Tab-separated table of C-alpha atoms in Angstrom:
chain	number	residue	atom	x	y	z
A	1	GLY	CA	0.000	0.000	0.000
A	2	VAL	CA	0.920	3.678	-0.062
A	3	PRO	CA	3.018	4.755	2.992
A	4	ARG	CA	0.956	6.913	5.324
A	5	VAL	CA	3.357	9.838	5.047
A	6	LEU	CA	3.052	9.856	1.246
A	7	LEU	CA	-0.708	9.488	1.427
A	8	PHE	CA	-0.911	12.404	3.895
A	9	LEU	CA	1.243	14.566	1.601
A	10	ALA	CA	-0.809	13.550	-1.406
A	11	LEU	CA	-4.049	14.549	0.282
A	12	PHE	CA	-2.908	17.685	2.062
A	13	GLY	CA	0.458	18.694	0.659
A	14	GLY	CA	-0.025	18.485	-3.073
A	15	LEU	CA	2.276	15.478	-3.571
A	16	SER	CA	1.030	12.736	-5.885
A	17	PRO	CA	2.523	9.310	-5.169
A	18	PRO	CA	3.089	7.086	-8.227
A	19	CYS	CA	-0.004	4.946	-7.691
A	20	LEU	CA	-2.231	8.031	-7.495
A	21	ILE	CA	-0.968	9.628	-10.731
A	22	ALA	CA	-3.276	9.001	-13.696
A	23	GLN	CA	-1.341	7.199	-16.389
A	24	LYS	CA	-1.238	9.089	-19.680
A	25	PRO	CA	-2.555	6.777	-22.433
A	26	THR	CA	-0.013	5.647	-24.993
A	27	THR	CA	-0.395	7.245	-28.411
A	28	LEU	CA	-1.396	4.671	-31.029
A	29	THR	CA	0.792	4.869	-34.143
A	30	THR	CA	-0.535	2.123	-36.457
A	31	CYS	CA	-3.927	1.395	-37.979
A	32	ALA	CA	-3.646	-2.231	-36.858
A	33	SER	CA	-3.235	-1.245	-33.200
A	34	ILE	CA	-6.359	0.934	-33.439
A	35	ARG	CA	-8.458	-1.757	-35.120
A	36	ALA	CA	-7.352	-4.262	-32.472
A	37	LEU	CA	-9.103	-2.225	-29.757
A	38	SER	CA	-12.358	-3.415	-28.260
A	39	GLU	CA	-15.461	-1.253	-28.644
A	40	THR	CA	-15.068	-0.089	-25.029
A	41	GLN	CA	-11.384	0.751	-25.463
A	42	ALA	CA	-11.936	2.684	-28.693
A	43	ALA	CA	-14.745	4.701	-27.060
A	44	ARG	CA	-12.186	6.142	-24.595
A	45	ARG	CA	-10.925	8.470	-27.350
A	46	LEU	CA	-7.328	7.330	-27.108
A	47	PRO	CA	-4.693	9.527	-28.797
A	48	VAL	CA	-3.650	8.618	-32.335
A	49	LEU	CA	-0.757	9.706	-34.563
A	50	ILE	CA	-0.398	7.766	-37.815
A	51	THR	CA	1.104	8.167	-41.266
A	52	ALA	CA	-0.762	6.317	-44.017
A	53	VAL	CA	-1.749	6.501	-47.683
A	54	VAL	CA	-5.195	7.732	-48.767
A	55	THR	CA	-7.110	4.875	-50.421
A	56	LEU	CA	-10.603	6.385	-50.768
A	57	LEU	CA	-12.405	9.729	-50.677
A	58	PRO	CA	-16.048	8.541	-50.664
A	59	SER	CA	-18.357	10.670	-52.789
A	60	ASP	CA	-21.296	10.057	-50.428
A	61	ALA	CA	-19.419	11.095	-47.265
A	62	PRO	CA	-17.691	14.499	-47.530
A	63	GLY	CA	-14.956	14.945	-44.951
A	64	LYS	CA	-14.458	11.196	-44.579
A	65	LEU	CA	-11.691	9.046	-46.049
A	66	THR	CA	-9.967	5.714	-45.682
A	67	VAL	CA	-6.218	5.419	-45.197
A	68	ASP	CA	-3.888	2.429	-45.077
A	69	ASP	CA	-0.459	1.786	-43.540
A	70	GLY	CA	-0.652	-1.965	-44.130
A	71	THR	CA	-4.087	-2.037	-42.504
A	72	GLY	CA	-6.950	0.147	-43.654
A	73	ILE	CA	-9.093	2.332	-41.399
A	74	TRP	CA	-11.955	4.858	-41.686
A	75	VAL	CA	-11.175	8.481	-40.781
A	76	ASP	CA	-13.661	11.255	-39.981
A	77	THR	CA	-12.464	14.868	-40.282
A	78	SER	CA	-15.919	16.443	-39.968
A	79	HIS	CA	-15.481	17.380	-36.287
A	80	SER	CA	-12.389	19.524	-36.890
A	81	THR	CA	-12.406	22.637	-39.072
A	82	ALA	CA	-8.639	22.366	-39.610
A	83	ALA	CA	-8.712	18.679	-40.557
A	84	ARG	CA	-11.751	19.134	-42.804
A	85	ALA	CA	-10.015	21.953	-44.694
A	86	ALA	CA	-6.790	19.952	-44.999
A	87	VAL	CA	-8.500	16.931	-46.551
A	88	ARG	CA	-10.230	18.871	-49.361
A	89	PRO	CA	-7.193	18.905	-51.706
A	90	ALA	CA	-6.244	15.320	-50.839
A	91	LYS	CA	-6.144	12.658	-53.543
A	92	VAL	CA	-5.912	8.889	-53.546
A	93	GLY	CA	-2.230	8.027	-53.178
A	94	ASP	CA	-1.409	10.990	-50.942
A	95	LEU	CA	0.604	10.134	-47.848
A	96	VAL	CA	-0.976	11.868	-44.863
A	97	GLU	CA	-0.101	12.359	-41.224
A	98	ILE	CA	-3.177	12.232	-39.000
A	99	GLU	CA	-3.455	13.217	-35.363
A	100	GLY	CA	-6.680	12.546	-33.533
A	101	ARG	CA	-8.612	10.201	-31.271
A	102	THR	CA	-10.069	6.725	-31.502
A	103	HIS	CA	-13.785	6.150	-32.012
A	104	GLU	CA	-15.708	2.904	-31.559
A	105	GLY	CA	-17.277	3.091	-35.053
A	106	HIS	CA	-20.299	1.109	-36.248
A	107	PHE	CA	-18.388	-2.147	-36.652
A	108	ALA	CA	-14.658	-1.593	-36.114
A	109	PRO	CA	-12.711	1.234	-34.437
A	110	THR	CA	-12.175	4.391	-36.505
A	111	ILE	CA	-10.248	7.667	-36.176
A	112	THR	CA	-11.727	11.076	-35.421
A	113	ALA	CA	-9.128	13.404	-36.924
A	114	GLU	CA	-8.105	16.627	-35.205
A	115	ARG	CA	-5.255	17.501	-37.585
A	116	LEU	CA	-4.319	16.181	-41.020
A	117	ARG	CA	-1.271	17.013	-43.119
A	118	ILE	CA	-0.303	15.826	-46.610
A	119	VAL	CA	3.373	14.831	-46.482
A	120	GLY	CA	3.981	13.147	-49.869
A	121	ARG	CA	2.849	10.378	-52.196
A	122	ALA	CA	2.911	6.601	-51.767
A	123	ALA	CA	1.904	3.426	-53.592
A	124	LEU	CA	-1.473	1.931	-52.742
A	125	PRO	CA	-1.434	-1.366	-50.844
A	126	ALA	CA	-2.121	-4.542	-52.795
A	127	ALA	CA	-5.815	-5.436	-52.871
A	128	ARG	CA	-6.902	-8.561	-50.984
A	129	HIS	CA	-8.943	-11.156	-52.844
A	130	LEU	CA	-12.488	-11.194	-51.436
A	131	ALA	CA	-13.515	-14.850	-51.405
A	132	TYR	CA	-16.983	-14.562	-49.861
A	133	LEU	CA	-19.712	-12.126	-48.813
A	134	SER	CA	-21.179	-12.588	-45.343
A	135	SER	CA	-21.187	-10.967	-41.915
A	136	GLU	CA	-17.637	-12.288	-41.440
A	137	SER	CA	-16.527	-10.449	-44.574
A	138	GLY	CA	-17.169	-7.252	-42.602
A	139	LEU	CA	-13.697	-7.836	-41.187
A	140	HIS	CA	-12.476	-6.415	-44.511
A	141	ASP	CA	-14.129	-3.063	-43.761
A	142	SER	CA	-11.903	-0.173	-44.995
A	143	GLN	CA	-9.456	-2.584	-46.679
A	144	ARG	CA	-8.629	-2.603	-50.393
A	145	VAL	CA	-10.166	-5.703	-51.948
A	146	THR	CA	-10.756	-7.239	-55.351
A	147	ILE	CA	-13.529	-9.523	-56.595
A	148	ALA	CA	-15.080	-10.601	-59.921
A	149	GLY	CA	-18.725	-10.864	-60.891
A	150	ILE	CA	-21.485	-10.222	-63.438
A	151	VAL	CA	-23.102	-6.777	-63.733
A	152	GLN	CA	-26.853	-7.032	-63.168
A	153	ALA	CA	-27.720	-3.331	-63.166
A	154	ALA	CA	-25.872	-0.086	-63.875
A	155	GLU	CA	-26.592	3.624	-63.633
A	156	SER	CA	-24.740	6.912	-63.882
A	157	LEU	CA	-25.519	9.631	-61.333
A	158	PRO	CA	-24.317	13.252	-61.564
A	159	LYS	CA	-22.112	14.206	-58.629
A	160	GLY	CA	-20.822	17.737	-59.060
A	161	ALA	CA	-18.463	17.866	-62.040
A	162	GLN	CA	-18.279	14.068	-62.238
A	163	ALA	CA	-20.649	11.217	-63.016
A	164	GLU	CA	-20.718	8.491	-60.389
A	165	LEU	CA	-21.136	5.002	-61.792
A	166	LYS	CA	-23.060	2.513	-59.656
A	167	LEU	CA	-23.206	-1.191	-60.424
A	168	LEU	CA	-25.134	-4.045	-58.868
A	169	VAL	CA	-22.841	-7.044	-59.247
A	170	SER	CA	-23.589	-10.717	-58.705
A	171	THR	CA	-20.660	-12.787	-57.428
A	172	SER	CA	-20.327	-16.488	-56.665
A	173	THR	CA	-21.239	-15.830	-53.018
A	174	GLY	CA	-23.710	-12.952	-53.165
A	175	ARG	CA	-24.484	-9.510	-54.550
A	176	LEU	CA	-22.762	-6.209	-53.849
A	177	THR	CA	-22.841	-2.586	-54.954
A	178	PHE	CA	-19.824	-1.071	-56.676
A	179	ALA	CA	-19.436	2.714	-56.839
A	180	LEU	CA	-16.898	4.550	-59.010
A	181	SER	CA	-16.873	8.288	-58.284
A	182	ASP	CA	-15.344	9.154	-61.677
A	183	GLY	CA	-17.260	6.844	-63.998
A	184	GLY	CA	-17.964	9.163	-66.933
A	185	ALA	CA	-15.887	7.066	-69.343
A	186	PHE	CA	-18.219	4.063	-69.002
A	187	ASN	CA	-21.550	3.440	-70.716
A	188	PRO	CA	-23.802	1.931	-68.011
A	189	ALA	CA	-26.089	0.124	-70.459
A	190	ALA	CA	-23.132	-1.570	-72.168
A	191	LEU	CA	-21.896	-2.956	-68.846
A	192	ILE	CA	-25.023	-4.987	-68.040
A	193	ASP	CA	-24.315	-8.740	-68.291
A	194	SER	CA	-20.564	-8.094	-68.579
A	195	ARG	CA	-18.142	-10.017	-66.430
A	196	VAL	CA	-16.022	-7.517	-64.519
A	197	SER	CA	-13.135	-7.385	-62.090
A	198	LEU	CA	-13.621	-4.841	-59.293
A	199	THR	CA	-11.028	-3.292	-57.005
A	200	GLY	CA	-11.693	-0.740	-54.295
A	201	VAL	CA	-12.256	-0.152	-50.610
A	202	PHE	CA	-14.637	-2.512	-48.848
A	203	ARG	CA	-17.470	-0.822	-46.966
A	204	ALA	CA	-19.657	-2.986	-44.777
A	205	TYR	CA	-23.054	-1.694	-43.695
A	206	PHE	CA	-24.431	-2.351	-40.214
A	207	ASN	CA	-27.436	-1.130	-38.266
A	208	SER	CA	-27.359	0.488	-34.822
A	209	ARG	CA	-27.173	-2.983	-33.248
A	210	ARG	CA	-24.059	-3.738	-35.335
A	211	GLN	CA	-25.915	-6.318	-37.411
A	212	PHE	CA	-24.514	-6.864	-40.909
A	213	LEU	CA	-26.712	-5.457	-43.697
A	214	GLY	CA	-24.651	-5.587	-46.857
A	215	VAL	CA	-21.503	-4.791	-48.828
A	216	ARG	CA	-20.340	-1.978	-51.055
A	217	ILE	CA	-16.995	-1.494	-52.778
A	218	ASP	CA	-16.018	2.116	-53.515
A	219	THR	CA	-13.215	3.601	-55.569
A	220	ASN	CA	-12.132	6.927	-57.047
A	221	GLU	CA	-9.992	5.290	-59.745
A	222	PRO	CA	-11.475	4.324	-63.165
A	223	ASP	CA	-8.725	1.699	-63.629
A	224	ASP	CA	-10.245	-0.252	-60.715
A	225	LEU	CA	-13.092	-1.380	-62.999
A	226	LYS	CA	-11.942	-3.865	-65.625
A	227	ILE	CA	-14.188	-5.587	-68.154
A	228	VAL	CA	-13.088	-9.224	-68.247
A	229	GLN	CA	-15.746	-10.366	-70.725
A	230	PRO	CA	-18.117	-7.945	-72.484
A	231	ALA	CA	-21.814	-8.723	-72.629
A	232	ALA	CA	-23.024	-10.600	-75.711
A	233	ALA	CA	-24.380	-8.321	-78.437
A	234	ASP	CA	-27.582	-10.369	-78.399
A	235	ALA	CA	-28.708	-11.075	-74.855
A	236	PHE	CA	-30.674	-14.097	-76.124
A	237	ALA	CA	-27.828	-15.564	-78.120
A	238	VAL	CA	-26.946	-19.162	-77.271
A	239	PRO	CA	-23.246	-20.006	-77.286
A	240	GLU	CA	-22.251	-22.494	-79.965
A	241	LEU	CA	-21.178	-25.915	-78.719
């Protein structure tokens, strides 16, 4: 226990013995260490200082982004005027330094940014092959992934100066939505029934009870959509044997 003299000085003399001093939380410096936190730990708003490459600037979530230093993570700059202003000129492939706090997120821990600084450029991490779509695949949230499938529906939606391309894609293990923020070069109608290879950042959707609802893959890069096999000119054509 604490010696009585030290305890007396701590209470009445302003001295704080070691066991009474609040330990300053260790600053987390990797995305993996943040994602390894439990929901309760992440909710404590632990300090964060990471350097990572920007992998996505989602068109449907201004002020948000995903970054990756070997592990991907979701970042929210909307609570800081300085961070929100700093992210506006950012592009995919920018290397950024982010200072902020942990947040428990909807499924996995995220970062609430307080400061963000672009410090250079870096290569994007290799995309992981997505073998299945289920609640367990939510573990890929904010990671770069790749998967192949058949386009079932396609549409182009105006988003500012760009046209966002949205695809509904059927894969061997389920359906997902693919969104390309700069999809003006593609003809949506021509993509239907095509076999495509998709690369982008995995976004899992959950409700307030953290129950898995579905999957979306987002990208800002047109090269992340590759047509493996174009649709047949005649949708009713039967392949020759």
